[in-house]
PDB file of C-alpha atoms in Angstrom:
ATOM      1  CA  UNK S   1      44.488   2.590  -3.350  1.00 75.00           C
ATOM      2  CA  UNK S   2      41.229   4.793  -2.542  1.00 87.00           C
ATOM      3  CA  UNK S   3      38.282   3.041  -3.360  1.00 90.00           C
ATOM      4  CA  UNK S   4      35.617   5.516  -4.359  1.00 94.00           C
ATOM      5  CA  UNK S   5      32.737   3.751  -4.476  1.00 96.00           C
ATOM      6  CA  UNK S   6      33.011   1.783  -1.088  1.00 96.00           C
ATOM      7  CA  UNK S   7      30.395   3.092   0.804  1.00 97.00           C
ATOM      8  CA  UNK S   8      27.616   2.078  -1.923  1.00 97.00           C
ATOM      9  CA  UNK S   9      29.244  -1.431  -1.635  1.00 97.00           C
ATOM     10  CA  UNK S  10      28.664  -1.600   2.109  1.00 98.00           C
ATOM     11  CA  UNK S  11      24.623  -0.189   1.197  1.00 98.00           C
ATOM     12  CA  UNK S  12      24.910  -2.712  -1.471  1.00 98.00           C
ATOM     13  CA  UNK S  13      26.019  -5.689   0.837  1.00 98.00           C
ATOM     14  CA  UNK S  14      22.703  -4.200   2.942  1.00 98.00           C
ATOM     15  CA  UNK S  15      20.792  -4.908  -0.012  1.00 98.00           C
ATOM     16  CA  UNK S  16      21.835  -8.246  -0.756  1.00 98.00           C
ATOM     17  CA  UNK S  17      21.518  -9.707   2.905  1.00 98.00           C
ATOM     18  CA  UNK S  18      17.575  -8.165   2.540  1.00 98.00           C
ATOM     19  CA  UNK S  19      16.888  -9.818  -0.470  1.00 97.00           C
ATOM     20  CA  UNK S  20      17.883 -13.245   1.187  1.00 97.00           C
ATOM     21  CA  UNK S  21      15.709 -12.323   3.881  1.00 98.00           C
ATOM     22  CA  UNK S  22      12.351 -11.306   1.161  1.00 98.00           C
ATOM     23  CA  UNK S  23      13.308 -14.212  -0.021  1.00 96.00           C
ATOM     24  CA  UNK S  24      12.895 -16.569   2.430  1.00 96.00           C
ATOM     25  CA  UNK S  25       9.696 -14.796   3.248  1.00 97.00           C
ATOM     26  CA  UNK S  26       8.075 -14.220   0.061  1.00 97.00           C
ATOM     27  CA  UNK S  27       5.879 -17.314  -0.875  1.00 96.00           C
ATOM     28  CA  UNK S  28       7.830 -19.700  -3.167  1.00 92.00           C
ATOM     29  CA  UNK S  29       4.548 -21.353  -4.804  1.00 91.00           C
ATOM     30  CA  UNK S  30       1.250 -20.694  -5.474  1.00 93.00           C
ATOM     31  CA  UNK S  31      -2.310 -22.259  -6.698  1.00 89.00           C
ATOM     32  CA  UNK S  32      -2.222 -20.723 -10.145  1.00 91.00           C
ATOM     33  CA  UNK S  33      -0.458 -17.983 -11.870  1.00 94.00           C
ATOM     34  CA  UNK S  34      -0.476 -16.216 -15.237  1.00 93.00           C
ATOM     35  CA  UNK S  35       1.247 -17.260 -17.817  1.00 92.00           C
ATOM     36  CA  UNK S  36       4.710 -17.312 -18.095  1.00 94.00           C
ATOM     37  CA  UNK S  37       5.187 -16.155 -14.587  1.00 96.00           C
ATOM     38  CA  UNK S  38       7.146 -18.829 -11.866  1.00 95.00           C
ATOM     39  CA  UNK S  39       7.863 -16.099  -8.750  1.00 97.00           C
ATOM     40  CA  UNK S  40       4.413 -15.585  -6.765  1.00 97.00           C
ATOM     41  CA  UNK S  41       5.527 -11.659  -5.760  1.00 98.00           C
ATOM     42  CA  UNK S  42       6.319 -11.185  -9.506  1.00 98.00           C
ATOM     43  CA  UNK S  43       3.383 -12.365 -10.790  1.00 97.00           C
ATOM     44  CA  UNK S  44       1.536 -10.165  -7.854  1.00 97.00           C
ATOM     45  CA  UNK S  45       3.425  -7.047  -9.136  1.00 98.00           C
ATOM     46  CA  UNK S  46       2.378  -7.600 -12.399  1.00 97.00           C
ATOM     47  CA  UNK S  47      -1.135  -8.370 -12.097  1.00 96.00           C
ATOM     48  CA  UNK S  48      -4.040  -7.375 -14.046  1.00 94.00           C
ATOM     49  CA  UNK S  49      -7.547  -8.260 -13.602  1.00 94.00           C
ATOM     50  CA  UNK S  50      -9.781  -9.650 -10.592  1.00 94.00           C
ATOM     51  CA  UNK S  51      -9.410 -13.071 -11.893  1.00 94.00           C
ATOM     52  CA  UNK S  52      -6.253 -13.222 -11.730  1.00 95.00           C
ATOM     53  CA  UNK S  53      -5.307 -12.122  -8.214  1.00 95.00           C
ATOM     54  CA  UNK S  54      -7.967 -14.799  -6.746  1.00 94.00           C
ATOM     55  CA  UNK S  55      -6.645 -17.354  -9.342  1.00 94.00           C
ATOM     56  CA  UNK S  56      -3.254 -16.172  -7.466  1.00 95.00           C
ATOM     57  CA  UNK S  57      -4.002 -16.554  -3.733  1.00 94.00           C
ATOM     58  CA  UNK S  58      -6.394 -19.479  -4.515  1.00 90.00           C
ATOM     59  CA  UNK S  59     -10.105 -20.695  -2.724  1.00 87.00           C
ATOM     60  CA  UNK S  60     -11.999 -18.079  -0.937  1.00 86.00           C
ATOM     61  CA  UNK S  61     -11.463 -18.906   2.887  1.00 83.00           C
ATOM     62  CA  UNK S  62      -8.515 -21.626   2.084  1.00 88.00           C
ATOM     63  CA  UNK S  63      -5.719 -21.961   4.600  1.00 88.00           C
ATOM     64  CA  UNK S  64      -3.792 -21.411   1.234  1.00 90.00           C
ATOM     65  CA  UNK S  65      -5.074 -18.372   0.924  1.00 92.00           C
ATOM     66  CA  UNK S  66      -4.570 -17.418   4.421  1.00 92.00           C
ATOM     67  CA  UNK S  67      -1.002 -18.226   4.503  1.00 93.00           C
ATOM     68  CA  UNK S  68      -0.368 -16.745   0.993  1.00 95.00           C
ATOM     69  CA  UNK S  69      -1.772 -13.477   2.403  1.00 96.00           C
ATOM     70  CA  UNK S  70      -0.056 -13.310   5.531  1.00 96.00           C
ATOM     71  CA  UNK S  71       3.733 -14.571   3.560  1.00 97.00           C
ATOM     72  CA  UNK S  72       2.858 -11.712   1.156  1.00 97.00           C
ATOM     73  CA  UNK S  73       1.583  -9.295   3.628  1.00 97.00           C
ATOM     74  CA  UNK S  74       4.907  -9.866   5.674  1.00 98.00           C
ATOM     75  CA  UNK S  75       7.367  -9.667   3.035  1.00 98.00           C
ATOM     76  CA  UNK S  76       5.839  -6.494   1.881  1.00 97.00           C
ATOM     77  CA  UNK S  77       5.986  -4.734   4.646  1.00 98.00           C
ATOM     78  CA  UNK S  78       9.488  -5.497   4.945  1.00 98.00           C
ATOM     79  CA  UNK S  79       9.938  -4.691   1.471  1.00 98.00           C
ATOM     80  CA  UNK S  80       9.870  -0.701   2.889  1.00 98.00           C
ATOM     81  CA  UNK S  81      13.257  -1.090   4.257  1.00 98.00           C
ATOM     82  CA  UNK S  82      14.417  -2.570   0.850  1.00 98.00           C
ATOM     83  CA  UNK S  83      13.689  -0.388  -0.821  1.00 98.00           C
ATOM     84  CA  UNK S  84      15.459   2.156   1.087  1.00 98.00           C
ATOM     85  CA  UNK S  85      18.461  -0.005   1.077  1.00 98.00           C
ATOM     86  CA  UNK S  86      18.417  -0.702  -2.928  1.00 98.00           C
ATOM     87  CA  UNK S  87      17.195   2.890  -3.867  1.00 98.00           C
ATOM     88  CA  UNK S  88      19.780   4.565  -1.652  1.00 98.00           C
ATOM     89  CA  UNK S  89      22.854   2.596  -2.973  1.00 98.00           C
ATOM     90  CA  UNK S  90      21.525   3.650  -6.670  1.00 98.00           C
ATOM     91  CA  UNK S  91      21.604   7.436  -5.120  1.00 98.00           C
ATOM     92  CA  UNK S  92      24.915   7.050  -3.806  1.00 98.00           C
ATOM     93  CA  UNK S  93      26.372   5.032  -6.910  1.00 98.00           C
ATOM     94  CA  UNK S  94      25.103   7.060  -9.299  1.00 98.00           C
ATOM     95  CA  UNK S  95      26.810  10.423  -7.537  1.00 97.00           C
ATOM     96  CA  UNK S  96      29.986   8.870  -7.081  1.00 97.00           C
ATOM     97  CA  UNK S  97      29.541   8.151 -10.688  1.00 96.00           C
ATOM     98  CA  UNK S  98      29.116  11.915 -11.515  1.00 95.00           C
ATOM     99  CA  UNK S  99      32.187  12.652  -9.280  1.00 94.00           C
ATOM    100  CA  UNK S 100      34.374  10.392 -10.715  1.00 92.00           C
ATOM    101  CA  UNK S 101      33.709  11.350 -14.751  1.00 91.00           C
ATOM    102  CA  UNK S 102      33.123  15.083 -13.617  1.00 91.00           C
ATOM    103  CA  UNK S 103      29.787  14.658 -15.716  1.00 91.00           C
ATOM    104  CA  UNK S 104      26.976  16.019 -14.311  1.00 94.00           C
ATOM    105  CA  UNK S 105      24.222  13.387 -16.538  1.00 95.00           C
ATOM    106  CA  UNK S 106      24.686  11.094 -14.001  1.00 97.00           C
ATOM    107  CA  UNK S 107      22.982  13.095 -11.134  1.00 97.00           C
ATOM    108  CA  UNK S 108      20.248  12.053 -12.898  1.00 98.00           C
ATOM    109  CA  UNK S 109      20.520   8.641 -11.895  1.00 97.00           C
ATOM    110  CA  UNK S 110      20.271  10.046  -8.629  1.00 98.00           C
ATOM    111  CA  UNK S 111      17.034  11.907  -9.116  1.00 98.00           C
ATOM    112  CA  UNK S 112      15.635   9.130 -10.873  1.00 98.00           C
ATOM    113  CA  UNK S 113      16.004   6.384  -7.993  1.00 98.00           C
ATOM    114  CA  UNK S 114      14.301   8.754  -5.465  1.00 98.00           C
ATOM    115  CA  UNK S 115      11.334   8.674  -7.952  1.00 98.00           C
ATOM    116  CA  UNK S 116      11.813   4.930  -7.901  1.00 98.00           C
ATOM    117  CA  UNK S 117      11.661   4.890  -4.274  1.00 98.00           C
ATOM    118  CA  UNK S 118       8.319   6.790  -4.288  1.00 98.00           C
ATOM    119  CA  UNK S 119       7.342   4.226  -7.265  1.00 98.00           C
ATOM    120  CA  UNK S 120       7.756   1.270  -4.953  1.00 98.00           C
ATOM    121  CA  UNK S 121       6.459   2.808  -1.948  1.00 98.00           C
ATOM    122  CA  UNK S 122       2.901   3.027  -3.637  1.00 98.00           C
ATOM    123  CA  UNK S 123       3.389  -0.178  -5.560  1.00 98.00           C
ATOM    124  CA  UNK S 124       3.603  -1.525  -1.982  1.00 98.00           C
ATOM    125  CA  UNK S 125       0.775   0.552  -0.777  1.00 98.00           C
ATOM    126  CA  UNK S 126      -1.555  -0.944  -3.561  1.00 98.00           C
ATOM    127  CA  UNK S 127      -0.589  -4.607  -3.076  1.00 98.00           C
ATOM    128  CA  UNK S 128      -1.626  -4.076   1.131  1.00 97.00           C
ATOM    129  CA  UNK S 129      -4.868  -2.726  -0.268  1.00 97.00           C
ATOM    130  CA  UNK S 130      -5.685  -5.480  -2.828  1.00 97.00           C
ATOM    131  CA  UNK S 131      -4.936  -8.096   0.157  1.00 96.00           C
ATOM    132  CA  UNK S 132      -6.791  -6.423   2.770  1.00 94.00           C
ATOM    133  CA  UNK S 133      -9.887  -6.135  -0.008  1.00 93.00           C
ATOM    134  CA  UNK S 134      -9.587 -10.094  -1.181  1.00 93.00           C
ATOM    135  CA  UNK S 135     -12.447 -10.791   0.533  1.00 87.00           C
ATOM    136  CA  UNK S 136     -14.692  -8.346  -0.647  1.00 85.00           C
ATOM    137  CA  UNK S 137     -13.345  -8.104  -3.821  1.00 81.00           C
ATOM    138  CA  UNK S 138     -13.233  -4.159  -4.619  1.00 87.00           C
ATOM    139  CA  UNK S 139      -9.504  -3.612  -5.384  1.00 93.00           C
ATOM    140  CA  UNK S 140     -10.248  -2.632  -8.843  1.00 92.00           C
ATOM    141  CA  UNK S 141      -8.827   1.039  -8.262  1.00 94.00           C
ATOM    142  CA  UNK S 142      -5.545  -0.465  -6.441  1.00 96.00           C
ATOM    143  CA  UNK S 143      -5.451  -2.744  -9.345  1.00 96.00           C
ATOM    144  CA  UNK S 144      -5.274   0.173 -12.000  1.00 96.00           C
ATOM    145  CA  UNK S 145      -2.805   2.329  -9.667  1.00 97.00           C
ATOM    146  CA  UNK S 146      -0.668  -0.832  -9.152  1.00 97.00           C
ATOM    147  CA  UNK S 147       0.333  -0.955 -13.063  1.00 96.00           C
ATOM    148  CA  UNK S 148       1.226   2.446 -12.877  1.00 97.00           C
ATOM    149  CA  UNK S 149       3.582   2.449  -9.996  1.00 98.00           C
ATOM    150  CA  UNK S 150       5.078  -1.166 -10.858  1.00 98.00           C
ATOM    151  CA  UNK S 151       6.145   0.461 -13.720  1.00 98.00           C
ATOM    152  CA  UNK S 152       7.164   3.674 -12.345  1.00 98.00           C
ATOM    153  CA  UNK S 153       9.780   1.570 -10.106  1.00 98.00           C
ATOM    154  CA  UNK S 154      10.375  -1.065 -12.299  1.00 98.00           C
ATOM    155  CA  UNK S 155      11.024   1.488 -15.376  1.00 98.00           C
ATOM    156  CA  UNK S 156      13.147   3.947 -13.354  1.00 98.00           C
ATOM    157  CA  UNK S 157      15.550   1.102 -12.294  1.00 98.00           C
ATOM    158  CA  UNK S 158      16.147  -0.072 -15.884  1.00 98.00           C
ATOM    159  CA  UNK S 159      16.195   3.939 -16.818  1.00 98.00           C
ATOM    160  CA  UNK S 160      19.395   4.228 -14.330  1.00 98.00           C
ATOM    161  CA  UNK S 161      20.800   1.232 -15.520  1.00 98.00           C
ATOM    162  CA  UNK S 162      20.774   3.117 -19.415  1.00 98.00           C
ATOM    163  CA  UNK S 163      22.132   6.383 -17.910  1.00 98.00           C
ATOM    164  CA  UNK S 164      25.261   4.762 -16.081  1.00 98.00           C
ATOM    165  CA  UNK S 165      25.984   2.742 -18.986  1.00 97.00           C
ATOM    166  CA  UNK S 166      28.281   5.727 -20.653  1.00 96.00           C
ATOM    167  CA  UNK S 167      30.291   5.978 -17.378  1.00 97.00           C
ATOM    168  CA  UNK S 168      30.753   1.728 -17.559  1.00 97.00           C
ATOM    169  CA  UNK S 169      31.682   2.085 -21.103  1.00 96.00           C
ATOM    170  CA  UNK S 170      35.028   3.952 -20.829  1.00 92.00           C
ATOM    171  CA  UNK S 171      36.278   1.110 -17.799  1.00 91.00           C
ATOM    172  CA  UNK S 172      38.090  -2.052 -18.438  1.00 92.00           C
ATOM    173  CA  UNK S 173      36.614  -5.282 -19.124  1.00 95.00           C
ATOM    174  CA  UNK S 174      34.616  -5.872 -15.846  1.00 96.00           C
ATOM    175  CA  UNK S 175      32.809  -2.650 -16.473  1.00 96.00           C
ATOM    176  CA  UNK S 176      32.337  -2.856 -20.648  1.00 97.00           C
ATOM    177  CA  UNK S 177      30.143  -6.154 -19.501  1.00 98.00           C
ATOM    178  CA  UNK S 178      28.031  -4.422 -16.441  1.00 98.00           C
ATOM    179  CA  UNK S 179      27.402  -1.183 -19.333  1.00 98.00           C
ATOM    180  CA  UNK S 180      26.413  -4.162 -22.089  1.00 98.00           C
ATOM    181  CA  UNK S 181      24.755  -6.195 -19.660  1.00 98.00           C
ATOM    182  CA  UNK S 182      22.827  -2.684 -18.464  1.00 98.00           C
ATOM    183  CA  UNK S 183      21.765  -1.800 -21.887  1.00 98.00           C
ATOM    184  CA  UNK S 184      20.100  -5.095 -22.127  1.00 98.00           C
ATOM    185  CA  UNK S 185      18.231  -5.042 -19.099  1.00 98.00           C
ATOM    186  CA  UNK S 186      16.920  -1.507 -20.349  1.00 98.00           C
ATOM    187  CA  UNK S 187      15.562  -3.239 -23.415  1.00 98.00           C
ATOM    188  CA  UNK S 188      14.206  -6.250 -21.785  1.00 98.00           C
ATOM    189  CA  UNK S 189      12.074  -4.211 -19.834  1.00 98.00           C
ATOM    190  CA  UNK S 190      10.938  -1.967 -22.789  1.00 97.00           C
ATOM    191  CA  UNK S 191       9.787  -5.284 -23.967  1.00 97.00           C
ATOM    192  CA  UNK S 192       8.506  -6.450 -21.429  1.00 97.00           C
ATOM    193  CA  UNK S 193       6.098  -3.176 -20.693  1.00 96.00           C
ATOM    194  CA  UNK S 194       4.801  -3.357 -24.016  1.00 95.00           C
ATOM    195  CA  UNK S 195       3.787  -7.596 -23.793  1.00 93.00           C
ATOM    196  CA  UNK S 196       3.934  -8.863 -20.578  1.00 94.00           C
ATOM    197  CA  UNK S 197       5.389 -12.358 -20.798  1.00 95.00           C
ATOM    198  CA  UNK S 198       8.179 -14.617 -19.145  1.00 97.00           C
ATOM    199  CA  UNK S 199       9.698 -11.508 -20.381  1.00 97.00           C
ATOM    200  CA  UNK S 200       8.851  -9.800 -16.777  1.00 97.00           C
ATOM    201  CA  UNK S 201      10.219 -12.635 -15.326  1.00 97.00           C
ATOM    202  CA  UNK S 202      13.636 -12.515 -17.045  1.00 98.00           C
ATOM    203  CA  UNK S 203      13.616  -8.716 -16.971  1.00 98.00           C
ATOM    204  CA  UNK S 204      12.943  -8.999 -12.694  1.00 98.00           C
ATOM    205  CA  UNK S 205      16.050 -11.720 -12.483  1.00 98.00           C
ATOM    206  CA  UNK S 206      18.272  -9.807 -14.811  1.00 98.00           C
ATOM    207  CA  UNK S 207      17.764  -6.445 -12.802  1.00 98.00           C
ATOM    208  CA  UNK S 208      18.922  -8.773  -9.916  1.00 98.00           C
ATOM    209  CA  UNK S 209      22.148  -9.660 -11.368  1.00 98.00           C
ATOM    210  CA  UNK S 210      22.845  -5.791 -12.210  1.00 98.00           C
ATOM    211  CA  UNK S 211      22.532  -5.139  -8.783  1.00 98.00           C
ATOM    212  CA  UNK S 212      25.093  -7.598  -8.124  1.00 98.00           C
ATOM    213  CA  UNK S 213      27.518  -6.653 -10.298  1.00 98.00           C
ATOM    214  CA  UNK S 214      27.637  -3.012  -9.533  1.00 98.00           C
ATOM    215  CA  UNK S 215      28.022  -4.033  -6.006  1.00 98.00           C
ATOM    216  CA  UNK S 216      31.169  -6.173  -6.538  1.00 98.00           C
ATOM    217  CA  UNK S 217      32.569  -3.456  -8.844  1.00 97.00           C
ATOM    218  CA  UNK S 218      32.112  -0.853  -5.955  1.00 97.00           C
ATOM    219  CA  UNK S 219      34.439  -3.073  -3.869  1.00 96.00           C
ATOM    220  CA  UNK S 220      37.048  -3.363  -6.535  1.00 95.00           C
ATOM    221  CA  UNK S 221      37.139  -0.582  -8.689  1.00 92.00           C
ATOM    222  CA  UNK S 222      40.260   2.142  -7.445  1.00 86.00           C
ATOM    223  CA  UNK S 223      40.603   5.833  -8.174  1.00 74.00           C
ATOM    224  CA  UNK S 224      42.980   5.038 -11.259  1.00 63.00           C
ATOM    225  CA  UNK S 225      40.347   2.183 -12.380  1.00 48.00           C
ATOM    226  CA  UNK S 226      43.349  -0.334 -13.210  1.00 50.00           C
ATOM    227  CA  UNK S 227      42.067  -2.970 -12.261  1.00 47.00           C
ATOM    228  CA  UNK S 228      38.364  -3.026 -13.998  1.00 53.00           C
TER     229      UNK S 228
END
């Protein structure tokens, strides 16, 4: 049987062999971080004062600092070609998803993850600046922008996750839990906007496990949808 959604499982696969790689190259600890946070690029996303980011890449001249600046500088830059990877199979998934219902809503998905993509390409342009200013210390105006375009990716990703949630709803089993487990990451992150909390944290890691289940169903879902 035709599988219709195979070529956003093979962008999807892309996606997941990146985030092993960010992974591995994002730092795994740091000196302090704000409350309720554990993941150091997290907790750098969703930063929001001065006191903070030092508190974050600790003592002024420290070889912790150093090498936190360099593992965060590197795994941002690479973080460009993620989020082509994870933004594209969101384009392509959400089409197919149009296609297949004949329900033109879900182009919107479409347009929303190439606003995402923008999002995160400035979110990433304002954590280079605050790094490259940590010495000096005037970041405030990346500091401001950063909220804006964390959100603007984060936000979007969660918004695409609400929209494709009708099309999940009318599959079988497999896809009744990815359109549940969708609507809940939407209003985790709701939540989490309005207090941030360990609530980013669980929002961040639940987003993650969306990913992954839209990427297995791309593999196994058939025209007929049978089998989901």
């Amino acid at each position: 049987m035709e599988r219709p959604f195979l070529k956003a499982g093979f962008i999807g696969i892309a996606v997941i062999v990146m985030s092993i790689v960010l992974m591995s190259v994002f730092p795994s600890r740091s000196p302090s971080m704000p409350e309720g946070f554990f993941t150091p690029i997290i907790a750098f996303e969703f930063i929001e004062s001065p006191e903070e980011v030092y508190q974050l890449f600790g003592e002024k001249n420290s070889p912790e600092r150093q090498d936190m600046v360099r593992a965060m500088d590197r795994g941002n830059r690479l973080d460009f070609i993620y989020m082509l990877l994870y933004s594209s199979f969101l384009f392509v998934f959400s089409i197919q998803c149009s296609r297949e219902r004949g329900q033109k809503i879900f182009y919107l998905g479409a347009l929303i993850s190439v606003i995402v993509l923008a999002g995160d390409f400035m979110e990433n342009l304002q954590l280079l600046g605050i790094t490259s200013r940590l010495q000096e210390g005037s970041f405030d105006g990346e500091l401001m922008a950063l909220k804006i375009f964390t959100w603007q990716k984060w936000g979007g990703i969660a918004t695409i996750f609400l929209i494709l949630v009708p099309y999940f709803v009318r599959g079988k089993l497999f896809a009744k839990i990815i359109a549940l487990w969708g609507l809940g990451v939407f209003f985790i992150g709701v939540m989490a906007c309005l207090e941030r909390s360990v609530l980013n944290e669980i929002f961040s890691l639940s987003v993650a496990v969306m990913f992954l289940m839209m990427i297995l169903y791309s593999f196994i879902v058939t025209r007929d949808l049978k089998n989901v």
